[in-house]
PDB file of C-alpha atoms and ligand atoms in Angstrom:
ATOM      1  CA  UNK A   1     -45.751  -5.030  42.147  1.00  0.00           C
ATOM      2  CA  UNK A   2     -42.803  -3.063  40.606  1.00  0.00           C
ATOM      3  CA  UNK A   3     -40.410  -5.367  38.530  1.00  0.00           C
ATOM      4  CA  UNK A   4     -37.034  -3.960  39.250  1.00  0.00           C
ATOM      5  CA  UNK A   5     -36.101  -5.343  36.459  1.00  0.00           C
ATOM      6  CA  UNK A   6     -37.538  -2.897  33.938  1.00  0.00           C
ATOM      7  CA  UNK A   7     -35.468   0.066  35.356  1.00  0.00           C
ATOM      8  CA  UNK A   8     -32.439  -1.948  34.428  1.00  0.00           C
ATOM      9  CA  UNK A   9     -33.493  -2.465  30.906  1.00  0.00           C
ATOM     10  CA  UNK A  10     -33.534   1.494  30.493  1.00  0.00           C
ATOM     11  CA  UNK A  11     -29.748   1.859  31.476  1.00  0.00           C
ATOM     12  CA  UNK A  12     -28.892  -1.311  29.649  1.00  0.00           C
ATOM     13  CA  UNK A  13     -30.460   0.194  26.564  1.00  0.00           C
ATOM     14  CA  UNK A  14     -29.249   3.841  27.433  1.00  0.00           C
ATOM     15  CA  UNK A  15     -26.286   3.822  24.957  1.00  0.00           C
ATOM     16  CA  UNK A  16     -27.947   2.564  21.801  1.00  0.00           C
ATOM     17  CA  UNK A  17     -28.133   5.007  19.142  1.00  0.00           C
ATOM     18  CA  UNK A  18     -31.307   3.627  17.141  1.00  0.00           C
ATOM     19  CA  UNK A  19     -33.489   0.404  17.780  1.00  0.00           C
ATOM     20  CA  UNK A  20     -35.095  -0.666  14.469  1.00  0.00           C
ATOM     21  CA  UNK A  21     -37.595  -3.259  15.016  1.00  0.00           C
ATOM     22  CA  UNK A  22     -38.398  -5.306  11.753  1.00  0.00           C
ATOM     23  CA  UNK A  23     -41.987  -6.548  12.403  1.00  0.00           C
ATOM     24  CA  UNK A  24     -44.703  -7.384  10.404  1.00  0.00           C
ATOM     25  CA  UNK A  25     -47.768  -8.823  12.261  1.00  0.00           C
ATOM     26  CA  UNK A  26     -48.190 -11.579   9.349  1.00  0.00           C
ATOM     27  CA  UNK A  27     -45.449 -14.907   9.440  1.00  0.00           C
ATOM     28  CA  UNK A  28     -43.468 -15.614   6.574  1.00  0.00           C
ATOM     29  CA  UNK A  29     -42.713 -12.471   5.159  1.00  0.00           C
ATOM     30  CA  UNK A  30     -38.699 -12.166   5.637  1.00  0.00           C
ATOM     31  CA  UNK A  31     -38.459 -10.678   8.631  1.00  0.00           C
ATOM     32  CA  UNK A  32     -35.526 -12.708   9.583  1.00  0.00           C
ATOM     33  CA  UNK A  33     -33.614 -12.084   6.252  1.00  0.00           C
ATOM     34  CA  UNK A  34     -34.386  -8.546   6.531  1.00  0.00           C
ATOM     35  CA  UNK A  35     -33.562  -7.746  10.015  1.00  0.00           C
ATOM     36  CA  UNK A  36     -30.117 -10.270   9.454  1.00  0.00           C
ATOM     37  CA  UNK A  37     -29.203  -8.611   6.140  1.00  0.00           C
ATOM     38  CA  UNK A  38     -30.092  -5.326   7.275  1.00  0.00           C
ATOM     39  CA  UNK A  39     -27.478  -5.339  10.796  1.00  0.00           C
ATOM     40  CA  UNK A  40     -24.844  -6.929   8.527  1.00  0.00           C
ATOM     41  CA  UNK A  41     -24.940  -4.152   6.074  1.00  0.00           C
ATOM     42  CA  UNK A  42     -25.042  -1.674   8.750  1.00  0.00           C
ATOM     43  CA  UNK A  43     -22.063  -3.182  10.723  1.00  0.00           C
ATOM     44  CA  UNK A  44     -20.342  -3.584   7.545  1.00  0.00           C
ATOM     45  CA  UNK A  45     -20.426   0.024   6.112  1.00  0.00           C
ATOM     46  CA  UNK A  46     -18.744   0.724   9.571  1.00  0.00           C
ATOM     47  CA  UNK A  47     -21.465   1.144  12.438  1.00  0.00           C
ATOM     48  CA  UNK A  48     -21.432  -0.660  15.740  1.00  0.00           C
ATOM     49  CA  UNK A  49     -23.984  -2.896  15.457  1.00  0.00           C
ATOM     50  CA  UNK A  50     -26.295  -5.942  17.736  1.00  0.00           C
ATOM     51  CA  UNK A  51     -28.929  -7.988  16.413  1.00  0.00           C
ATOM     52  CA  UNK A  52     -31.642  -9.458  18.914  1.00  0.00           C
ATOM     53  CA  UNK A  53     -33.433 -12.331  17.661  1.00  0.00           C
ATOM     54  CA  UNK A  54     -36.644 -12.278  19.730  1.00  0.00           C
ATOM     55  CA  UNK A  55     -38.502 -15.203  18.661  1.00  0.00           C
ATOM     56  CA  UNK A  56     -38.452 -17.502  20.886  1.00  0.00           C
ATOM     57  CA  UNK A  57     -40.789 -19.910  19.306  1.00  0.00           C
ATOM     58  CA  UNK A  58     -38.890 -20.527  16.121  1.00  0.00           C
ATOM     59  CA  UNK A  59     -35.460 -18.417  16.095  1.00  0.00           C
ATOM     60  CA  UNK A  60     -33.491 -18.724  12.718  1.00  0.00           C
ATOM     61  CA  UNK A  61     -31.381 -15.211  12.676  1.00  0.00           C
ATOM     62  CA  UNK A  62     -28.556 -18.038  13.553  1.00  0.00           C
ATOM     63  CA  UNK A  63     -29.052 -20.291  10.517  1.00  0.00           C
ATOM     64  CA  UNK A  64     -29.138 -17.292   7.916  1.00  0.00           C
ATOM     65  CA  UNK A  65     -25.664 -15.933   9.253  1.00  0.00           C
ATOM     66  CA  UNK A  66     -24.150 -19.453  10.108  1.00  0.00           C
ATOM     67  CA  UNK A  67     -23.925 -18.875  14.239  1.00  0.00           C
ATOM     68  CA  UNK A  68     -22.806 -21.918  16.175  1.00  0.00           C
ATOM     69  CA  UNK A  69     -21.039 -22.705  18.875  1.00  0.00           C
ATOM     70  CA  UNK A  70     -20.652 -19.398  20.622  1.00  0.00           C
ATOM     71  CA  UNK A  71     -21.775 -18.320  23.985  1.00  0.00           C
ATOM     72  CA  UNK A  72     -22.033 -15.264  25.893  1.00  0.00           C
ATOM     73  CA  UNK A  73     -19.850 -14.278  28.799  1.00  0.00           C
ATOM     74  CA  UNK A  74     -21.082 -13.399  31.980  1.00  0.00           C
ATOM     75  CA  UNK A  75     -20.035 -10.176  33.309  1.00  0.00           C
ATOM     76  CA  UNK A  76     -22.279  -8.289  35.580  1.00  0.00           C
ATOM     77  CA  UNK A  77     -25.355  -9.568  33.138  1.00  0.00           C
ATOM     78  CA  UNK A  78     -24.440 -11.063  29.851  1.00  0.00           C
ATOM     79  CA  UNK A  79     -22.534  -9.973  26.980  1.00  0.00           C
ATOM     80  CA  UNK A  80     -23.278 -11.333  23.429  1.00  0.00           C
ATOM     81  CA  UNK A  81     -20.707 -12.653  21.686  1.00  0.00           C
ATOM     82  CA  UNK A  82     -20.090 -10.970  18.554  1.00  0.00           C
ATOM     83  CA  UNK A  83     -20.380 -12.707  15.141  1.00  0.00           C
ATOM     84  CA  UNK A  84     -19.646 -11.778  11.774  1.00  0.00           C
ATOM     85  CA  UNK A  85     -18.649  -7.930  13.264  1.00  0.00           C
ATOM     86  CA  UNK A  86     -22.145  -8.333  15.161  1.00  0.00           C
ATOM     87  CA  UNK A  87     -22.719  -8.416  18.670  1.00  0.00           C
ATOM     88  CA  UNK A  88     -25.344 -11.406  18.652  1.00  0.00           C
ATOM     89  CA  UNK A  89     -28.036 -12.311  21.424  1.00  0.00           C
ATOM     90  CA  UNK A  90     -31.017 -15.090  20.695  1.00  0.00           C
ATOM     91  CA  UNK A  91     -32.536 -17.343  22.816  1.00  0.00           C
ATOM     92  CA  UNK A  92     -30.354 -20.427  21.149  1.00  0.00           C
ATOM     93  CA  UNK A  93     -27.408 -19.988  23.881  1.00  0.00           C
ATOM     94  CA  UNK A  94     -29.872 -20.937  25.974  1.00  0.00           C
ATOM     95  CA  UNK A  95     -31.990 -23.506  24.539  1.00  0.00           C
ATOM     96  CA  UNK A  96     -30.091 -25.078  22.034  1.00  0.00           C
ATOM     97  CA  UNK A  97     -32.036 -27.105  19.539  1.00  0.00           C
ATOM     98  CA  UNK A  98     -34.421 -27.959  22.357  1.00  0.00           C
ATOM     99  CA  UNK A  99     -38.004 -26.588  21.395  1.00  0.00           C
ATOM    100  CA  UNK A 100     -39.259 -23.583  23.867  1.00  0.00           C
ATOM    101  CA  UNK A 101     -42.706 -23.207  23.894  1.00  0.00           C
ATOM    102  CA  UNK A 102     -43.795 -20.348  25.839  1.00  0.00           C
ATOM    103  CA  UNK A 103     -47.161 -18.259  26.568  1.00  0.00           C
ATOM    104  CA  UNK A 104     -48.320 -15.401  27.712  1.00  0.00           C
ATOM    105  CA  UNK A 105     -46.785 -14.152  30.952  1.00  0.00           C
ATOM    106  CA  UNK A 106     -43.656 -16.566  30.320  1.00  0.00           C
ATOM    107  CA  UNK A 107     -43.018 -14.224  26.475  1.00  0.00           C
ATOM    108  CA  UNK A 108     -43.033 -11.894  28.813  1.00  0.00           C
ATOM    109  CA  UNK A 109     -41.085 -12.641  31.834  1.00  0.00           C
ATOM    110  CA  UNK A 110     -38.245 -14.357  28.820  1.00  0.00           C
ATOM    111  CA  UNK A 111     -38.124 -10.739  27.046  1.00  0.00           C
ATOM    112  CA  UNK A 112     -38.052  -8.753  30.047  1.00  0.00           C
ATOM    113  CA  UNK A 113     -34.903 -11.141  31.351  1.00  0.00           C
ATOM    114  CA  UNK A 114     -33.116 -10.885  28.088  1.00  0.00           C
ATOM    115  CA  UNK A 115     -33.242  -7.197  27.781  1.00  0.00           C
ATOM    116  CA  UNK A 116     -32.421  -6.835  31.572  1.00  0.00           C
ATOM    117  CA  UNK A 117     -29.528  -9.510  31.553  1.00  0.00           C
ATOM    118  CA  UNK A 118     -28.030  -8.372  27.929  1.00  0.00           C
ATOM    119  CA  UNK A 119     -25.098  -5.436  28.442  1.00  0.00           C
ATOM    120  CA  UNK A 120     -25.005  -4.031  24.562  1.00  0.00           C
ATOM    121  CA  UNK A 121     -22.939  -0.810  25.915  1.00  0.00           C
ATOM    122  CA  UNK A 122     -22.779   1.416  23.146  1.00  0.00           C
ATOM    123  CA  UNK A 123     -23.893   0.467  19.820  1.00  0.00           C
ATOM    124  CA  UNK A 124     -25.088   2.390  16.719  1.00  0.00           C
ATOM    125  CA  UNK A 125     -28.198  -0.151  15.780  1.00  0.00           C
ATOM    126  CA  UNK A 126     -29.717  -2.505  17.602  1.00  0.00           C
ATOM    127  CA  UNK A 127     -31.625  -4.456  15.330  1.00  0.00           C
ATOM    128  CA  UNK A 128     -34.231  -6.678  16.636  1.00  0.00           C
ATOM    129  CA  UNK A 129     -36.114  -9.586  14.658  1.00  0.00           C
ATOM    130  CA  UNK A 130     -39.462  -9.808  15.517  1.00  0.00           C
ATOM    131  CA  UNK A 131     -41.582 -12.739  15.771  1.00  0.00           C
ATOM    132  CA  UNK A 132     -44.705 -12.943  13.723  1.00  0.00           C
ATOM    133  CA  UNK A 133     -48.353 -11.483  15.214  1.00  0.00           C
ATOM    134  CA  UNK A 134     -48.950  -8.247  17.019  1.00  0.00           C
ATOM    135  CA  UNK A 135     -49.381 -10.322  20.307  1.00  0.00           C
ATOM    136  CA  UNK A 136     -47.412 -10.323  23.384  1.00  0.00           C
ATOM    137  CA  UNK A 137     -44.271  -9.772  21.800  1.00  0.00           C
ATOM    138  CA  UNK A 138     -44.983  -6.455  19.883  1.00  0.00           C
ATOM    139  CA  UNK A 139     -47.076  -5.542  23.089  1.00  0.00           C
ATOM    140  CA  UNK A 140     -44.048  -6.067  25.374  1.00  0.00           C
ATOM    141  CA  UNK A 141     -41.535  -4.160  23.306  1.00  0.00           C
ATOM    142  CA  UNK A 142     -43.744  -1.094  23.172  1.00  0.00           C
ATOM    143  CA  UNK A 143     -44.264  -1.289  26.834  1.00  0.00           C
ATOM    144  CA  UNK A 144     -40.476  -2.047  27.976  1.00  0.00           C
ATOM    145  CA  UNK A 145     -38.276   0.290  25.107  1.00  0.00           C
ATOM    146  CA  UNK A 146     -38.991   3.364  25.131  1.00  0.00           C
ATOM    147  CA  UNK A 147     -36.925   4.567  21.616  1.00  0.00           C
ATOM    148  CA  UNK A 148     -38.208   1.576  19.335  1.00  0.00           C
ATOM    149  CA  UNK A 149     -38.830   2.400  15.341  1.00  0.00           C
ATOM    150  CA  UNK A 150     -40.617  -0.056  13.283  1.00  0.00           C
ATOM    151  CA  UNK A 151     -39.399  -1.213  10.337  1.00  0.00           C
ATOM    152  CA  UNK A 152     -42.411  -2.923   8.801  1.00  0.00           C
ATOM    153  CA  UNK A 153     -42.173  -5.912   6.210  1.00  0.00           C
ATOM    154  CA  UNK A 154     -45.095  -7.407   3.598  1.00  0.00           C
ATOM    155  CA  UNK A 155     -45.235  -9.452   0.689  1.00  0.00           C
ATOM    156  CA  UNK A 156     -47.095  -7.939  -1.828  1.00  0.00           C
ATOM    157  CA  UNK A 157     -50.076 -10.325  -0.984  1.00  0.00           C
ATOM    158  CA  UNK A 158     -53.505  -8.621  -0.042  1.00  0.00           C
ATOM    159  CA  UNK A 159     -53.718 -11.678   2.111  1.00  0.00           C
ATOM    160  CA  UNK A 160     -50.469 -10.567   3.912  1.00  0.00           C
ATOM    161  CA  UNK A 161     -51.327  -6.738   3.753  1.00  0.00           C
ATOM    162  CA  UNK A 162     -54.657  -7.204   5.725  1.00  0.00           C
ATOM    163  CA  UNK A 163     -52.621  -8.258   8.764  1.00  0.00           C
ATOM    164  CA  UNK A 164     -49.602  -6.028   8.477  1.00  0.00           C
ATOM    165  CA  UNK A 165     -52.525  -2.929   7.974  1.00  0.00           C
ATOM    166  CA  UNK A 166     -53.419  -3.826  11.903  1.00  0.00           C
ATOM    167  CA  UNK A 167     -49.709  -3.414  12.630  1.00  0.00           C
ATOM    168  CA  UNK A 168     -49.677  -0.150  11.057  1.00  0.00           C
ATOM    169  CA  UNK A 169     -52.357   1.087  12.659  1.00  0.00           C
ATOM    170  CA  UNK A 170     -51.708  -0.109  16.394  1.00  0.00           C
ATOM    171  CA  UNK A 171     -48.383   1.488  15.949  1.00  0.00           C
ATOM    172  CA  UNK A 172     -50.129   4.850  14.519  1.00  0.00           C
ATOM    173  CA  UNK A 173     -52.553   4.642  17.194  1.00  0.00           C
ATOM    174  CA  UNK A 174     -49.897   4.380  19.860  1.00  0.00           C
ATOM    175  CA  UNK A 175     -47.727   7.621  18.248  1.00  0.00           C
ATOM    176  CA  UNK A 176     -45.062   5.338  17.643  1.00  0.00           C
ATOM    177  CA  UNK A 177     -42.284   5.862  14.880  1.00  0.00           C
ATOM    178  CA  UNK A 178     -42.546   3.656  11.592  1.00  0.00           C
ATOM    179  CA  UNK A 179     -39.509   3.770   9.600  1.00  0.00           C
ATOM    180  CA  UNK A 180     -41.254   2.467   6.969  1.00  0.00           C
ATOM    181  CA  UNK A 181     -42.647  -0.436   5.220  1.00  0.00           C
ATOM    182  CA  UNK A 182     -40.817  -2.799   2.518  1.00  0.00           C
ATOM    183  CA  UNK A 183     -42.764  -4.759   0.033  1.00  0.00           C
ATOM    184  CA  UNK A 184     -40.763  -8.286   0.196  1.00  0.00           C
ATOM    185  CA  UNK A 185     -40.949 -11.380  -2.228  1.00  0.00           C
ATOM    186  CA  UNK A 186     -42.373  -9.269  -5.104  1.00  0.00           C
ATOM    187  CA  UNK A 187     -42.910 -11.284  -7.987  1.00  0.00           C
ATOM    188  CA  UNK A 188     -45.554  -9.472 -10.780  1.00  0.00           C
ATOM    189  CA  UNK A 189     -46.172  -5.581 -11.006  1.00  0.00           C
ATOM    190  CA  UNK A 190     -48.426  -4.419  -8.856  1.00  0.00           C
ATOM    191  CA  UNK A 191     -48.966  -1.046  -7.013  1.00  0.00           C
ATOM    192  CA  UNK A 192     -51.532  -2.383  -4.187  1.00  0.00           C
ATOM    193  CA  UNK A 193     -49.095  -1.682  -1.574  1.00  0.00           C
ATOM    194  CA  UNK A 194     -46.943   1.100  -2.029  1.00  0.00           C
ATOM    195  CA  UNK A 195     -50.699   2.717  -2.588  1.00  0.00           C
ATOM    196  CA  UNK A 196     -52.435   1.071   0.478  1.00  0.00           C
ATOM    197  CA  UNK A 197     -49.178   2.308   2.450  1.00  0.00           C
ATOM    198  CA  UNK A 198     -49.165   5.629   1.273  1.00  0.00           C
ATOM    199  CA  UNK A 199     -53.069   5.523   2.358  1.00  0.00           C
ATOM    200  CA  UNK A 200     -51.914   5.388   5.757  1.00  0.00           C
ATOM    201  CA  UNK A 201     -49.309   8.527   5.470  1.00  0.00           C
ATOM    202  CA  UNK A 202     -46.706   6.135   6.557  1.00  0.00           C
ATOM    203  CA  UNK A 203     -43.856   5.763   4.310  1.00  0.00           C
ATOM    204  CA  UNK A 204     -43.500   3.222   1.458  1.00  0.00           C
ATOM    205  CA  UNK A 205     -39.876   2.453   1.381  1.00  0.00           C
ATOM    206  CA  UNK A 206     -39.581   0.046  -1.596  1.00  0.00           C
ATOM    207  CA  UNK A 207     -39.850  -3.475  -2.931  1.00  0.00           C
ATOM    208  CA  UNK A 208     -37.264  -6.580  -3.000  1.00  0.00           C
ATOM    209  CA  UNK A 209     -38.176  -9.209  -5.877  1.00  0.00           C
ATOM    210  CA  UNK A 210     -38.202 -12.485  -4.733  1.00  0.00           C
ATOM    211  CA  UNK A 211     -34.755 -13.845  -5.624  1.00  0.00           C
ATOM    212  CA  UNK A 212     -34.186 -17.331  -5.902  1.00  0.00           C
ATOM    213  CA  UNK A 213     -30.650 -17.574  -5.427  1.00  0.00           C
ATOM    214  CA  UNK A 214     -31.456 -16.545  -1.765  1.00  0.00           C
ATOM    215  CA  UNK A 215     -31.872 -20.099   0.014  1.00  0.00           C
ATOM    216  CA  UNK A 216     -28.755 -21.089  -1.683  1.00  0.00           C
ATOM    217  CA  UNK A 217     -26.939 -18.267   0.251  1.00  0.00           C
ATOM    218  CA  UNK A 218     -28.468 -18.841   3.582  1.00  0.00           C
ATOM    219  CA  UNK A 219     -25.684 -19.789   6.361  1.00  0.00           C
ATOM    220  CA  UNK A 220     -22.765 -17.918   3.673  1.00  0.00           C
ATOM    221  CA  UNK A 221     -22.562 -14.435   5.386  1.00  0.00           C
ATOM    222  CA  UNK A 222     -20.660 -12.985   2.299  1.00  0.00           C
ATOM    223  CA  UNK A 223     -22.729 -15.011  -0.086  1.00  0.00           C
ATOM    224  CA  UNK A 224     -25.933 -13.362   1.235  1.00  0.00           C
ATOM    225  CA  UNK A 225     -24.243 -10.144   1.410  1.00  0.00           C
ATOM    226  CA  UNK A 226     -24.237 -10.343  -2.895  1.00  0.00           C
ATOM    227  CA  UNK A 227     -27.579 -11.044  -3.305  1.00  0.00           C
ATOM    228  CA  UNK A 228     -29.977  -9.068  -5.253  1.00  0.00           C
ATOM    229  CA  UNK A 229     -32.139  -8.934  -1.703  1.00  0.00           C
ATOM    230  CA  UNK A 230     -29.206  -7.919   0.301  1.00  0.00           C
ATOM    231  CA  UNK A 231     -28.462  -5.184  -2.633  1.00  0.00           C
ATOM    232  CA  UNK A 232     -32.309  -4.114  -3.100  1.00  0.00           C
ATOM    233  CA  UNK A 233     -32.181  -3.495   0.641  1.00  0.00           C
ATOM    234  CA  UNK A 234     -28.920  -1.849   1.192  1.00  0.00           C
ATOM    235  CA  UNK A 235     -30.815   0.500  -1.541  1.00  0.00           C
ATOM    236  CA  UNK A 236     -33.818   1.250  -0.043  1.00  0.00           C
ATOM    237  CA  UNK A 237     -31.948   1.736   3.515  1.00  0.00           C
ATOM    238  CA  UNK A 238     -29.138   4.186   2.203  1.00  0.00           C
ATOM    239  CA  UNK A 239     -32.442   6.188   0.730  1.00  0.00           C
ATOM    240  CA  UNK A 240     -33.701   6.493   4.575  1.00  0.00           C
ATOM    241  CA  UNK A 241     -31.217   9.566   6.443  1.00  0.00           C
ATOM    242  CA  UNK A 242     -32.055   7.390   9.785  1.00  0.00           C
ATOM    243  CA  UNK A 243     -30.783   3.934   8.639  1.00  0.00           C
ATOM    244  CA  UNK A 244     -28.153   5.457   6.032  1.00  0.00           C
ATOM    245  CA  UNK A 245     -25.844   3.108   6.120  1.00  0.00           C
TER     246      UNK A 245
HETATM  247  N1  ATP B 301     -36.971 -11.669  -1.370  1.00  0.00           N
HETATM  248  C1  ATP B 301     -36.985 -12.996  -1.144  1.00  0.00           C
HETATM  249  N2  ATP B 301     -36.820 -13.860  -2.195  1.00  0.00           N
HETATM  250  C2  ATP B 301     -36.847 -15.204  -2.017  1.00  0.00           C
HETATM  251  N3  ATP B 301     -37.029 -15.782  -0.816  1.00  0.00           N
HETATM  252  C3  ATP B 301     -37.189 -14.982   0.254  1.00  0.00           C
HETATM  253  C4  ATP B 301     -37.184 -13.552   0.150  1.00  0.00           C
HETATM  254  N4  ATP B 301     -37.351 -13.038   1.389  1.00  0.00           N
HETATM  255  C5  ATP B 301     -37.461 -14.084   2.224  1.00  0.00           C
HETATM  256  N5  ATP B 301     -37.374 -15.258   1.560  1.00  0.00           N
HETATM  257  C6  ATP B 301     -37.492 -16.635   2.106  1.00  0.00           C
HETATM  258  O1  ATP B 301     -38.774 -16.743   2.694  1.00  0.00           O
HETATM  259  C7  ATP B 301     -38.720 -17.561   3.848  1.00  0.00           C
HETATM  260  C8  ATP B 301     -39.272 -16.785   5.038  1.00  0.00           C
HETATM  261  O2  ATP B 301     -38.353 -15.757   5.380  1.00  0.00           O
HETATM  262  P1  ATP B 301     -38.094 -15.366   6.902  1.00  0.00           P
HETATM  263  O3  ATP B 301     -37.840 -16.571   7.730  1.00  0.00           O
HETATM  264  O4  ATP B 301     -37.082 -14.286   6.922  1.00  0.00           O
HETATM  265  O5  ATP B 301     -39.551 -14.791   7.247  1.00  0.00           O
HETATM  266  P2  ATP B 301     -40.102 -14.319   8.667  1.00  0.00           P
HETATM  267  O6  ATP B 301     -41.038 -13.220   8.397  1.00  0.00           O
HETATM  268  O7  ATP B 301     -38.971 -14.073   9.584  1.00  0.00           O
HETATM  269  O8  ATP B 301     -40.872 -15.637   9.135  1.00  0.00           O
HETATM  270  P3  ATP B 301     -41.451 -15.885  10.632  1.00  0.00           P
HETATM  271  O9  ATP B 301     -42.704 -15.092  10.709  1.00  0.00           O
HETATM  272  O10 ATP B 301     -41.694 -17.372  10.661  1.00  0.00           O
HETATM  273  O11 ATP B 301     -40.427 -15.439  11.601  1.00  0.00           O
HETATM  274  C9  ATP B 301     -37.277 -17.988   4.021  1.00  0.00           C
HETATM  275  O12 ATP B 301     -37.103 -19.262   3.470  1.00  0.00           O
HETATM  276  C10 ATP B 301     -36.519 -16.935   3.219  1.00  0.00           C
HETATM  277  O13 ATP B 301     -35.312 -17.443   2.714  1.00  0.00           O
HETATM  278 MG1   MG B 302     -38.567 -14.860  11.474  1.00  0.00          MG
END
C-alpha cells in the first residue's frame, strides 16, 4: 500500500537548503547539546534555521534552550513556532510531560506524521536531533529524506566508538553523506578516535573537552551560547565550507 503521505514529506522538505542529522548510534554522547548549540549558532550568525527534535522516547532539545509554553499553529499542516530565532518542532506540543512510549511501526507512523504535517517553507538548516541506536529511527530517516547528512557524535570512549563505528559504516554502506564526526566530552589526550575515524576515510572534525560549566548553562540560551562547548563547536563548524556558519 502506497502511504500518500511520504510524497508530501518531499514537497514539505523541498525548500530546505541542508538537513544535518546529529546521530550517533551510542546514548549519552551530546547529541542534544550538539544538535541545540549547533542550530542556535547557525541561526545566530544569520541563517534561517529549524531544529527537529526526533526523540520521542526522551526529548530534551526543549530543556537545553528553555522552550515552554508554545504551540504550533495550524495552517494547512502545522507550523512550528519559532524560539530563540528558531523555528522549533518536538513531539512535547503534543505530549506534554506525559511519557510516549512507542515501537516499531508506531516510530514510524509518529515520524512519517511529523515530517508530513510540519510546513518548514524555506529554511537554510534543518537540524534534526537524533535519538540514540541505529534502529527504526535512523532507518526511517534514510528511507523518508532523501538530502540527509550525518553529523556523527562520540565520546572519546572505545566503549562508545564500537557502536558509533556501526553507524559509520551503515551510513558508508548506504552511500550516504557524513559530515563528519566530533569527539565530545574529551577529558585526557588521546588520539584513538580521530585515528579510528580517519580509518574509515570519513572525516574527523574535532574534539570538545568536557566542560563543566555546561549543566549550569542548560535552559540560559545566551549562557550556553558562551560556553567553551558552544565555542569549540562553532570552531570546528566554521572549519566545514557546508555548515560555515
Ligand atoms: N562537552 C560536554 N561537557 C560536559 N557535559 C556534556 C558535554 N556534552 C554533553 N554533556 C552532558 O552530557 C549529558 C548528555 O548529553 P545529551 O543529552 O546531549 O546526550 P545525547 O546523546 O543527546 O543523549 P541521548 O542519547 O539520551 O539522547 C547532558 O547532561 C549534557 O549536559
Ligand atoms: Mg538526546
Amino acid at each position: 500500500m502506497v502511504d500518500p503521505r511520504l510524497n508530501i514529506i518531499d514537497k514539505r522538505l523541498a525548500k530546505i537548503g541542508k538537513i544535518i542529522a546529529v546521530s550517533s548510534g551510542k546514548g549519552g554522547v551530546g547529541k542534544s547539546l550538539i544538535a541545540s548549540t549547533l542550530a542556535l549558532t547557525l541561526s545566530r550568525s544569520g541563517h534561517k534555521v529549524g531544529l527537529l527534535d526526533l526523540d520521542f522516547s526522551s526529548p530534551s532539545t526543549h530543556v537545553i534552550l528553555e522552550i515552554d509554553g508554545l504551540y504550533p499553529k495550524e495552517e494547512k499542516g502545522i507550523v512550528p513556532p519559532v524560539a530563540h530565532g528558531l523555528m522549533y518542532m518536538s513531539i512535547i506540543y503534543y505530549s506534554g510531560d506525559a511519557p510516549t512510549p512507542l515501537r516499531g511501526a508506531d516510530i514510524s507512523n509518529a515520524i512519517i506524521e511529523l515530517l508530513a504535517i510540519t510546513q518548514w517553507g524555506s529554511l537554510d538548516f534543518l537540524v534534526i536531533d537524533m535519538p540514540p541506536g541505529i534502529g527504526d529511527a535512523t532507518l526511517d530517516m534514510i528511507r523518508l529524506v532523501k538530502d540527509i547528512n550525518f553529523l556523527v557524535v562520540t565520546t572519546s570512549s572505545k566503549v562508545a566508538f564500537e557502536t558509533v563505528s556501526k553507524l559509520i559504516r551503515l551510513l558508508r554502506d548506504l552511500n550516504l553523506p557524513i559530515i563528519g564526526v566530533v569527539e565530545n566530552m574529551k577529558m585526557t589526550d588521546s588520539s584513538f578516535i580521530r585515528e579510528n575515524v580517519e580509518k574509515f576515510k570519513v572525516s574527523f572534525l574535532g574534539e570538545i573537552k568536557f566542560d563543566y560549566e555546561l549543566e549550569n548553562s542548560i535552559g540560559d540560551v545566551n549562557k550556553l551560547l558562551e560556553t567553551d562547548f558552544a565555542r569549540s563547536l562553532e570552531k570546528l563548524v566554521s572549519q566545514r565550507p557546508e555548515i560555515k556558519s
